[in-house]
Amino acid sequence: MSAPTQSEAEIESRLTAIGRVADGIRRFFDGDIWYSFKSSRIAVVAGIVTLVIFLAALFAPIVAPSNPYDLATLNLLDAFTAPAWIEGGSSAFLLGTDDQGRDMLSAIIFGTRVSLIVGFASIIFAMLLGITLGLISGYVGGITDAVIMRIADVQLSFPAILIALLVDGVVRGLLPPNRHADIAVWVLIFSIGISNWVQFARTVRGSCMVERNKEYVQAARIIGIHPILIMLRHVLPNVMGPVSVIATIGLAVAVLTEATLSFLGVGMPPTQPSLGTLVNTGQNFLASGEWWIAVFPGFMLATLVLAVNLLGDWLRDALNPKLR
Amino acid sequence: MAAMAAFILRRVFQAIIVMLVVSALAFVMFKFVGDPIAQMVGQDTSLQDRAALRERLGLNDPIIFQYLRYLGDVIQGDFGISFRTARRVDVLLVERLPATLELALVAAVFALAAGVPMGVYTGLYPDRWLSRVFQAVSLAGISLPTFFIGILLILFFGVVLGWLPTFGRGETVRIGWWSTGLLTLSGLKSVIMPAFTLGMFQLTLIMRLVRSEMLEVLRTDYIKFARARGLSNFAVHFGHALKNTLVPVITITGLQLGSLIAFAIITETVFQWPGMGLLFLQAIQFADIPVMSTYLILVAAFFVVINLVVDLLYYVVDPRLRLDRSLAT
């Protein structure tokens, strides 16, 4: 007899869970953040551009006119076709083709996908690392805090791109060269993530130190709640605002760093090109007049970074109580 | 004065710690990435010979001794031999140093010479259309990747118009051990696009900084008093307002010199500029650890010295910071 009541309880709890999510969504759309988003024309445009790019990257196999990595569809006779609106262009290839006869538009859509995957993964890695170290640093204090923060200081005095290059170079040195292409994604995610954790750690540590001394945290400690639980339940929610701003701008930085490393030839290999790799390949054909191979991926990259940056700027202002 | 001496001592001490950490990192790279014996001997060297060589090079000593020996070598300027070119690393770097420093210098001068006036203008007249153009340029400067700016320049001024050379340094003149490209016409033409590419981000930064500082300073009372005293606009804007915005500008420019050296890696690759950055990148591609670790030490030393000098200057220039030192770092 107990089975039905259990499932009823389960259904009920699920219903309340759904209700809570619906409530959350309603509150979001009634809330200040959404209002401030709606009333900022720049934020709306940047948001739409970002959304379109994200969706195109997500559904790349459906959206793209052709699959640039399907060797069967490539025809070398199509190589170096100019964009459709130029003399010698073909309506089959809106943005022209590269040296392999690959449709540039498709290559760009797939390249954006690779760039975004690496960007998201590395910023998530940086965020997890930074938040963990920041919580530990702020909660434990003492020597642990001093060591972590000195490392952060030293790292912060060098540009992130230099750190990423170094880590990338060392990891490449550790691995046999014939494996470089297969694991390039992981090496990139690791090196870009490592070079971006400091901002997260500093912010989280700051608010952790403030929260730690508040009475409710002390009360929680006295009744014997595990420190990790206290940090996750009480300290972390207080820093999600600034962390989301850092993560948004960090995404732009990560995409840019990935593109730069790939452009320099130490990132994604030509078999799995990101936007940076595409620009790198296209660079070879600038002098012979096939400018579109380098220029269109570059513009795509710039548009993406600009849109995400503008969103980050808006979010920072929207979450800043001083500016309300 | 005692406080100042203590402050300087503490900063120098911190700088030494940072350099020790960086050199330890460089040593670890040396020690664990790649096998120096395999790099030095041929395929047919016997295992006994390899072991003997390992013993003779001291590779079997306790790790701390090896580190100290490495440190001793580095202090004496012996950075080992490049895996890729089989030449002494210090010689390689010294050859490449002038090209990078000249590029960074021209870029910094360009960023200051263009960034400060643009910042002053946008600060004084925030609503004019030219200010909006400058603001848009600065947004582009932040969002356009460095390498893409370089590529657009090459395409436009190099390929389409054919005005400027697209790669290399042009003709150079030797003055002692220093080779300069700034004294020949082709050298000067060659430096324009790379310096613009490299300086663009710094220009943006300086412009935004000067603008916001100007906006802030123009609201203060002493500017109102200066106007009330009947001073000309020029004297108010440049004698009173701009002068007071320059302390942070100088600091940021100083700190950015280090970034210029680092970002030169990208610019030098785009324009095939024969500097240290290009050497470093080739070292990464070939996992040439001695060159990588030496570059790391060199750049770290550069950064540490700049940070130290800027901190000390700040301390001298701004008396408020003597109480709260943490703001300066």
XYZ file of C-alpha atoms in Angstrom:
653
model
C 0.000 0.000 0.000
C 2.911 2.299 0.499
C 3.887 2.467 -3.173
C 1.075 4.771 -4.399
C 1.496 7.255 -1.578
C 5.189 7.406 -2.345
C 4.579 8.194 -5.974
C 1.932 10.731 -5.007
C 4.444 12.447 -2.786
C 6.899 12.260 -5.609
C 4.456 13.813 -8.050
C 3.632 16.503 -5.586
C 7.245 17.327 -4.968
C 7.833 17.405 -8.687
C 4.885 19.713 -9.148
C 6.199 22.085 -6.539
C 9.594 21.917 -8.192
C 8.041 22.835 -11.536
C 6.078 25.550 -9.791
C 9.244 26.907 -8.265
C 11.015 27.013 -11.616
C 7.970 28.704 -13.190
C 7.961 31.169 -10.324
C 11.632 31.821 -10.892
C 11.060 32.449 -14.587
C 8.139 34.773 -13.851
C 10.172 36.658 -11.282
C 13.024 36.967 -13.775
C 10.795 38.546 -16.399
C 9.184 40.878 -13.849
C 12.521 41.697 -12.287
C 14.991 44.532 -12.560
C 17.508 42.673 -14.672
C 15.072 41.936 -17.474
C 13.719 45.494 -17.321
C 17.214 46.919 -17.588
C 17.954 44.558 -20.474
C 14.811 45.603 -22.356
C 15.545 49.284 -21.906
C 19.129 49.112 -23.153
C 19.141 49.107 -26.930
C 22.811 48.060 -27.094
C 22.182 45.115 -24.779
C 19.221 43.914 -26.845
C 21.144 44.087 -30.121
C 24.203 42.412 -28.554
C 21.939 39.798 -27.005
C 20.231 38.987 -30.296
C 23.550 38.797 -32.171
C 25.016 36.537 -29.489
C 21.923 34.328 -29.504
C 21.964 33.983 -33.304
C 25.652 33.065 -33.285
C 25.168 30.574 -30.426
C 22.217 28.912 -32.151
C 24.025 28.745 -35.491
C 27.001 27.117 -33.767
C 24.789 24.726 -31.822
C 22.860 23.581 -34.890
C 25.837 23.866 -37.246
C 25.128 20.583 -39.102
C 21.571 21.769 -39.895
C 22.278 25.445 -40.519
C 25.438 25.203 -42.606
C 24.932 24.822 -46.389
C 27.411 21.923 -46.490
C 29.585 19.875 -44.194
C 33.104 21.265 -44.686
C 34.725 18.095 -43.295
C 32.927 15.667 -45.554
C 35.714 15.046 -48.064
C 33.252 13.445 -50.485
C 31.495 16.749 -51.127
C 34.678 18.748 -51.706
C 35.689 19.492 -55.247
C 39.102 21.000 -55.901
C 37.692 22.630 -59.034
C 35.684 24.889 -56.720
C 38.816 26.105 -54.929
C 39.295 29.894 -54.549
C 35.786 30.795 -55.713
C 35.146 34.433 -54.841
C 32.189 35.528 -52.696
C 28.845 35.432 -54.530
C 28.532 39.197 -55.162
C 31.968 39.503 -56.781
C 32.991 38.809 -60.371
C 33.736 35.063 -60.576
C 31.614 34.222 -57.551
C 29.004 31.485 -57.481
C 25.629 31.542 -55.756
C 26.410 28.080 -54.369
C 29.132 29.590 -52.145
C 27.859 32.785 -50.553
C 31.194 33.737 -48.949
C 33.439 31.983 -51.474
C 35.620 28.921 -50.978
C 39.102 28.199 -49.647
C 42.069 26.430 -51.214
C 40.360 23.024 -50.812
C 37.105 24.135 -52.397
C 35.422 24.272 -49.000
C 32.437 26.579 -48.588
C 33.658 29.441 -46.357
C 30.237 30.074 -44.794
C 30.020 26.458 -43.629
C 33.629 26.492 -42.460
C 32.919 29.644 -40.451
C 29.787 28.188 -38.834
C 31.639 25.023 -37.868
C 34.673 27.060 -36.789
C 32.501 29.212 -34.537
C 31.246 26.009 -32.972
C 34.792 24.881 -32.185
C 35.715 28.340 -30.868
C 32.664 28.456 -28.622
C 33.150 24.919 -27.314
C 36.731 25.701 -26.306
C 35.703 29.124 -24.952
C 32.877 27.770 -22.796
C 34.813 24.747 -21.557
C 37.862 26.773 -20.580
C 35.889 29.491 -18.827
C 33.929 26.843 -16.909
C 37.213 25.225 -15.929
C 38.608 28.612 -14.873
C 35.424 29.336 -12.930
C 35.452 26.018 -11.043
C 39.147 26.375 -10.239
C 38.820 30.026 -9.234
C 35.710 29.550 -7.110
C 37.180 26.536 -5.320
C 40.483 28.248 -4.585
C 38.718 31.475 -3.659
C 36.374 29.727 -1.212
C 39.234 27.818 0.366
C 41.352 30.938 0.552
C 38.623 33.070 2.083
C 37.252 30.471 4.461
C 40.435 28.847 5.740
C 42.593 31.985 5.775
C 46.067 31.952 7.258
C 48.959 30.473 5.347
C 46.741 28.718 2.774
C 45.182 32.056 1.905
C 48.559 33.783 1.726
C 50.020 31.161 -0.607
C 47.025 31.098 -2.961
C 46.807 34.875 -3.133
C 50.539 35.345 -3.740
C 50.314 32.902 -6.646
C 47.348 34.908 -7.900
C 49.310 38.158 -7.598
C 52.277 36.792 -9.498
C 50.062 35.400 -12.228
C 48.091 38.606 -12.508
C 51.225 40.613 -13.228
C 51.657 38.705 -16.505
C 49.219 38.943 -19.414
C 46.883 35.939 -19.613
C 47.872 35.232 -23.207
C 51.514 34.748 -22.157
C 50.541 32.277 -19.429
C 48.311 30.364 -21.862
C 51.120 30.236 -24.440
C 53.598 28.955 -21.866
C 51.297 26.281 -20.476
C 50.414 25.268 -24.015
C 54.104 25.065 -24.939
C 55.035 23.011 -21.883
C 52.170 20.548 -22.375
C 53.161 20.188 -26.012
C 56.718 19.506 -24.910
C 55.503 16.789 -22.563
C 53.481 14.992 -25.231
C 54.756 13.172 -28.288
C 54.274 15.375 -31.385
C 52.132 12.838 -33.257
C 49.444 13.161 -30.573
C 49.234 16.958 -30.695
C 46.310 17.143 -33.125
C 44.089 14.657 -31.223
C 44.295 16.347 -27.867
C 44.651 19.960 -29.011
C 41.182 20.777 -27.633
C 42.058 19.580 -24.135
C 45.433 21.293 -24.122
C 43.752 24.536 -25.137
C 40.995 24.267 -22.548
C 43.550 23.542 -19.855
C 45.927 26.357 -20.777
C 43.225 29.000 -21.258
C 41.443 27.885 -18.086
C 44.638 28.063 -16.040
C 45.343 31.559 -17.297
C 41.939 32.943 -16.251
C 41.123 31.689 -12.748
C 42.546 34.612 -10.780
C 39.665 37.093 -11.145
C 37.186 34.466 -9.972
C 39.292 33.521 -6.968
C 39.803 37.125 -5.892
C 36.128 38.026 -6.073
C 34.961 34.882 -4.308
C 37.589 35.200 -1.609
C 36.570 38.796 -0.913
C 32.923 38.015 -0.305
C 33.738 34.789 1.465
C 35.721 36.756 4.024
C 32.822 39.143 4.512
C 30.232 36.371 4.885
C 32.388 34.214 7.109
C 32.049 36.583 10.040
C 28.319 37.113 9.768
C 26.173 35.712 12.521
C 24.179 33.271 10.430
C 27.350 31.586 9.220
C 28.634 31.351 12.768
C 25.262 29.942 13.834
C 25.446 27.374 11.041
C 28.922 26.460 12.170
C 27.847 26.062 15.766
C 25.043 23.646 14.908
C 27.633 21.536 13.163
C 26.986 22.070 9.455
C 29.954 20.996 7.406
C 32.129 23.946 6.241
C 31.848 22.830 2.621
C 28.062 22.911 2.874
C 28.168 26.353 4.500
C 30.317 27.669 1.700
C 28.136 26.204 -1.042
C 24.788 27.133 0.527
C 25.497 30.505 2.066
C 28.631 32.038 0.674
C 28.426 31.020 -2.972
C 24.951 32.447 -3.749
C 26.159 35.860 -2.601
C 28.893 36.010 -5.206
C 26.963 34.706 -8.207
C 26.331 38.250 -9.476
C 29.946 39.372 -9.838
C 30.959 35.862 -10.894
C 28.470 35.937 -13.771
C 29.899 39.267 -14.951
C 33.455 37.940 -14.814
C 32.363 34.789 -16.616
C 30.658 36.716 -19.426
C 33.631 38.955 -20.099
C 35.860 35.938 -19.490
C 34.072 34.079 -22.282
C 35.014 36.854 -24.705
C 38.596 36.744 -23.445
C 38.715 32.956 -23.717
C 37.379 32.949 -27.284
C 39.929 35.623 -28.177
C 42.770 33.729 -26.520
C 41.806 30.519 -28.291
C 41.687 32.358 -31.610
C 45.077 33.901 -30.964
C 46.715 30.598 -30.028
C 45.171 28.908 -33.053
C 46.259 31.771 -35.271
C 49.807 31.405 -33.942
C 49.701 27.743 -34.953
C 49.749 26.287 -31.435
C 46.003 25.849 -30.998
C 43.438 23.924 -33.014
C 44.916 21.947 -35.934
C 43.778 22.579 -39.547
C 41.806 19.310 -39.455
C 39.498 20.751 -36.788
C 39.739 24.476 -37.465
C 38.437 27.142 -35.100
C 37.977 30.724 -36.297
C 41.602 31.479 -35.428
C 42.864 28.518 -37.464
C 40.773 29.676 -40.422
C 42.347 33.149 -40.281
C 45.773 31.532 -40.041
C 45.119 29.439 -43.149
C 43.653 32.402 -44.999
C 46.670 34.557 -44.200
C 48.697 32.600 -46.760
C 46.403 33.699 -49.576
C 46.272 37.428 -48.791
C 49.068 38.361 -51.153
C 47.552 36.434 -54.058
C 44.238 38.275 -53.722
C 42.016 35.620 -52.075
C 41.286 37.923 -49.157
C 37.931 36.390 -48.180
C 39.493 33.250 -46.718
C 41.069 35.232 -43.863
C 38.762 38.235 -43.607
C 35.340 36.610 -43.090
C 36.369 34.340 -40.202
C 38.112 37.349 -38.658
C 34.964 39.464 -38.859
C 32.908 36.649 -37.382
C 35.349 36.446 -34.480
C 35.302 40.215 -33.948
C 31.479 40.296 -34.037
C 31.201 37.479 -31.523
C 33.728 39.003 -29.135
C 32.206 42.468 -29.440
C 28.670 41.208 -28.781
C 29.703 39.172 -25.739
C 31.790 42.067 -24.416
C 28.849 44.463 -24.730
C 26.618 41.991 -22.921
C 29.202 41.714 -20.152
C 29.412 45.505 -19.855
C 25.659 45.775 -19.619
C 25.453 42.999 -17.029
C 28.074 44.704 -14.902
C 26.129 47.957 -14.912
C 22.813 46.188 -14.336
C 24.114 44.319 -11.289
C 25.881 47.333 -9.856
C 23.550 48.790 -7.222
C 25.465 52.073 -7.233
C 24.348 52.822 -10.778
C 20.633 52.184 -10.273
C 62.263 57.997 5.534
C 62.404 54.801 7.558
C 58.967 53.866 6.267
C 60.115 54.459 2.714
C 63.253 52.371 3.146
C 61.180 49.563 4.635
C 58.728 49.803 1.751
C 61.488 49.691 -0.861
C 63.169 46.782 0.884
C 59.915 44.862 1.052
C 59.170 45.455 -2.631
C 62.683 44.422 -3.674
C 62.366 41.336 -1.516
C 59.048 40.454 -3.179
C 60.606 40.976 -6.585
C 63.438 38.595 -5.733
C 60.929 35.993 -4.536
C 58.997 36.272 -7.794
C 62.181 35.850 -9.810
C 63.164 32.802 -7.747
C 59.748 31.240 -8.325
C 59.936 31.937 -12.057
C 63.448 30.533 -12.300
C 62.296 27.432 -10.414
C 59.482 27.060 -12.961
C 61.962 27.467 -15.787
C 64.198 24.873 -14.167
C 61.313 22.435 -13.763
C 60.519 22.873 -17.452
C 64.154 22.209 -18.260
C 64.282 19.192 -16.015
C 61.078 17.363 -16.837
C 60.171 18.323 -20.374
C 62.208 16.383 -22.873
C 65.432 14.498 -22.217
C 68.599 16.570 -22.650
C 70.691 13.426 -23.201
C 68.464 12.314 -26.059
C 68.872 15.775 -27.578
C 72.664 15.693 -27.337
C 73.680 12.232 -28.480
C 73.106 10.264 -31.629
C 70.996 7.142 -32.109
C 73.953 4.748 -31.822
C 75.321 5.968 -28.471
C 75.509 3.058 -26.058
C 73.630 2.988 -22.779
C 76.920 3.106 -20.830
C 78.004 6.248 -22.654
C 74.632 7.802 -22.001
C 74.868 6.980 -18.301
C 78.388 8.402 -18.154
C 77.265 11.598 -19.850
C 74.338 11.820 -17.453
C 76.725 11.503 -14.496
C 79.193 14.022 -15.968
C 76.447 16.624 -16.579
C 75.343 16.186 -12.983
C 71.887 14.957 -13.915
C 72.033 12.368 -11.113
C 72.665 14.903 -8.352
C 69.947 15.795 -5.827
C 67.411 18.074 -7.463
C 68.134 21.024 -5.186
C 71.812 21.018 -6.248
C 70.791 20.891 -9.859
C 68.511 23.885 -9.312
C 71.225 25.865 -7.567
C 73.643 25.092 -10.396
C 71.010 26.185 -12.911
C 70.487 29.389 -10.948
C 74.224 30.013 -10.907
C 74.401 29.524 -14.672
C 71.470 31.836 -15.274
C 72.943 34.585 -13.116
C 76.150 34.338 -15.151
C 74.139 34.633 -18.346
C 74.503 31.006 -19.428
C 71.076 29.847 -20.518
C 72.076 26.688 -22.307
C 71.860 25.711 -25.951
C 68.777 25.837 -28.146
C 67.463 22.384 -29.129
C 66.251 23.697 -32.465
C 69.173 25.761 -33.721
C 72.004 24.270 -31.614
C 73.194 27.784 -30.779
C 73.656 29.512 -27.441
C 70.319 30.847 -26.240
C 71.720 34.097 -24.848
C 73.328 34.907 -28.202
C 70.080 34.154 -30.012
C 68.071 36.408 -27.717
C 70.540 39.283 -27.773
C 70.395 39.213 -31.578
C 66.632 39.495 -31.480
C 66.341 41.982 -28.624
C 66.776 45.248 -30.608
C 63.985 44.389 -33.051
C 61.443 43.754 -30.282
C 62.458 46.736 -28.167
C 62.296 49.110 -31.135
C 58.878 47.800 -32.107
C 57.572 48.129 -28.544
C 59.034 51.620 -28.197
C 57.498 52.908 -31.438
C 54.177 51.319 -30.482
C 54.237 52.935 -27.022
C 55.098 56.363 -28.453
C 52.314 55.991 -31.005
C 49.790 54.903 -28.365
C 50.659 57.873 -26.138
C 50.879 60.439 -28.927
C 47.479 59.465 -30.318
C 45.735 58.177 -27.182
C 46.234 61.212 -24.929
C 44.858 63.832 -27.393
C 41.962 61.549 -28.311
C 41.174 61.036 -24.627
C 41.370 64.769 -23.895
C 39.072 65.562 -26.811
C 36.461 62.968 -25.897
C 36.665 64.080 -22.264
C 36.170 67.769 -23.102
C 33.481 67.313 -25.750
C 31.762 63.986 -25.018
C 28.815 64.746 -27.299
C 30.525 65.798 -30.502
C 30.428 63.412 -33.431
C 34.226 63.098 -33.547
C 34.154 61.891 -29.939
C 31.662 59.242 -30.921
C 33.972 58.184 -33.748
C 36.854 57.916 -31.267
C 34.689 55.900 -28.892
C 33.740 53.528 -31.691
C 37.421 53.179 -32.628
C 38.247 52.333 -29.028
C 35.528 49.676 -28.952
C 37.009 48.185 -32.106
C 40.464 48.355 -30.544
C 39.248 46.195 -27.676
C 37.171 43.746 -29.696
C 39.280 43.235 -32.802
C 41.911 40.581 -32.168
C 45.445 41.932 -32.560
C 46.276 39.532 -35.350
C 43.162 40.494 -37.286
C 44.024 44.202 -37.168
C 47.405 43.248 -38.599
C 45.836 41.195 -41.366
C 43.430 43.961 -42.356
C 46.337 46.421 -42.493
C 48.409 44.060 -44.631
C 45.479 43.540 -46.967
C 44.725 47.228 -47.333
C 48.067 49.036 -47.246
C 50.249 46.163 -48.349
C 48.299 44.242 -50.965
C 45.589 46.586 -52.304
C 47.441 49.902 -52.138
C 50.975 48.524 -52.108
C 52.288 51.399 -49.987
C 53.993 49.540 -47.169
C 56.044 46.362 -46.909
C 54.068 43.489 -45.387
C 56.832 41.587 -43.618
C 60.293 41.933 -42.097
C 62.220 44.890 -40.724
C 63.571 46.420 -43.902
C 67.210 47.514 -43.991
C 68.966 47.752 -40.665
C 72.026 49.685 -39.557
C 74.404 48.360 -36.923
C 75.479 50.602 -34.067
C 77.820 48.497 -32.000
C 75.904 45.308 -31.202
C 72.562 47.033 -31.644
C 70.954 46.790 -35.056
C 68.424 49.519 -35.709
C 65.816 49.809 -38.434
C 64.810 53.320 -37.434
C 67.544 55.042 -39.437
C 66.704 53.762 -42.900
C 63.695 54.620 -45.041
C 62.707 50.996 -45.631
C 63.116 50.281 -41.924
C 60.825 53.165 -41.024
C 58.262 52.108 -43.592
C 58.379 48.556 -42.244
C 57.754 49.576 -38.654
C 54.546 51.562 -39.322
C 52.046 48.705 -39.605
C 53.487 46.456 -36.866
C 53.716 49.369 -34.425
C 50.148 50.431 -35.209
C 48.913 46.868 -34.705
C 50.786 46.467 -31.448
C 49.905 49.918 -30.100
C 46.198 49.819 -30.939
C 45.118 48.130 -27.710
C 47.273 50.428 -25.578
C 45.941 53.435 -27.464
C 42.432 52.351 -26.574
C 43.353 51.884 -22.960
C 45.094 55.255 -22.665
C 42.280 57.046 -24.462
C 39.610 55.609 -22.177
C 41.687 56.330 -19.093
C 42.422 59.957 -20.045
C 38.763 60.460 -20.959
C 37.371 59.219 -17.669
C 40.020 61.059 -15.653
C 39.315 64.270 -17.576
C 35.578 63.937 -16.984
C 36.260 63.496 -13.296
C 38.784 66.309 -12.944
C 36.647 68.797 -14.890
C 33.940 68.455 -12.231
C 36.248 69.426 -9.368
C 36.200 72.764 -7.602
C 39.670 73.896 -8.532
C 38.727 73.782 -12.207
C 35.747 76.020 -11.439
C 38.038 78.390 -9.544
C 40.509 78.397 -12.398
C 37.703 79.383 -14.754
C 36.476 82.002 -12.271
C 39.956 83.488 -12.219
C 39.498 84.134 -15.923
C 42.099 81.705 -17.208
C 41.834 80.767 -20.849
C 40.232 77.487 -21.801
C 43.590 76.264 -23.006
C 45.273 76.928 -19.670
C 42.424 75.299 -17.761
C 42.265 72.228 -19.958
C 45.940 71.560 -20.387
C 47.651 73.359 -17.489
C 45.233 72.276 -14.777
C 43.066 69.391 -15.914
C 45.350 67.286 -18.094
C 48.314 67.669 -15.768
C 46.373 66.034 -12.979
C 45.261 63.130 -15.094
C 48.763 62.178 -16.079
C 49.851 60.288 -12.964
C 47.640 57.244 -13.664
C 48.400 57.536 -17.381
C 52.121 57.316 -16.753
C 51.619 54.375 -14.417
C 49.438 52.438 -16.825
C 51.747 53.149 -19.744
C 54.668 51.929 -17.718
C 52.898 48.755 -16.717
C 51.721 48.250 -20.286
C 55.316 48.260 -21.575
C 55.538 44.708 -20.301
C 52.342 43.752 -22.102
C 53.728 45.287 -25.283
C 56.683 42.922 -25.108
C 54.322 39.980 -24.565
C 51.829 40.952 -27.269
C 54.735 41.510 -29.635
C 54.673 37.705 -30.001
C 51.452 38.027 -32.021
C 52.437 41.108 -33.996
C 55.845 39.697 -34.831
C 54.230 36.526 -36.134
C 51.788 38.410 -38.368
C 54.501 40.600 -39.875
C 57.368 38.072 -39.662
C 59.231 40.649 -37.592
C 62.535 39.069 -36.535
C 62.235 39.746 -32.800
C 62.209 37.759 -29.570
C 58.489 37.014 -29.792
C 58.856 35.215 -33.104
C 61.775 33.263 -31.651
C 59.654 32.308 -28.632
C 56.774 31.161 -30.807
C 59.045 28.987 -32.914
C 60.423 27.588 -29.664
C 56.886 26.648 -28.578
C 56.135 24.966 -31.880
C 59.304 22.879 -31.625
C 59.172 22.405 -27.829
C 62.571 24.098 -27.661
C 62.652 24.261 -23.864
C 65.901 26.219 -23.300
C 64.631 29.102 -25.431
C 61.196 28.977 -23.797
C 62.510 29.020 -20.259
C 65.015 31.768 -21.030
C 62.318 33.907 -22.608
C 60.178 33.283 -19.534
C 62.946 34.446 -17.205
C 63.737 37.458 -19.361
C 60.128 38.611 -19.641
C 59.564 37.990 -15.934
C 62.616 40.091 -15.101
C 61.286 42.812 -17.361
C 57.864 42.738 -15.710
C 59.255 42.653 -12.193
C 61.564 45.602 -12.816
C 58.777 47.651 -14.436
C 56.352 46.846 -11.625
C 58.968 47.763 -9.062
C 59.854 51.053 -10.726
C 56.201 52.007 -11.175
C 55.418 51.171 -7.558
C 58.323 53.240 -6.329
C 57.413 56.140 -8.608
C 53.851 55.989 -7.378
C 55.052 56.098 -3.842
C 57.117 59.169 -4.613
C 54.450 60.951 -6.670
C 51.299 60.293 -4.687
C 51.599 60.929 -0.942
C 48.170 59.432 -0.232
C 49.404 55.968 -1.123
C 52.057 55.983 1.542
C 49.381 54.966 4.005
C 47.683 52.311 1.933
C 50.259 50.558 -0.116
C 47.983 47.765 -1.270
C 46.232 50.080 -3.724
C 49.405 50.573 -5.692
C 50.043 46.947 -6.456
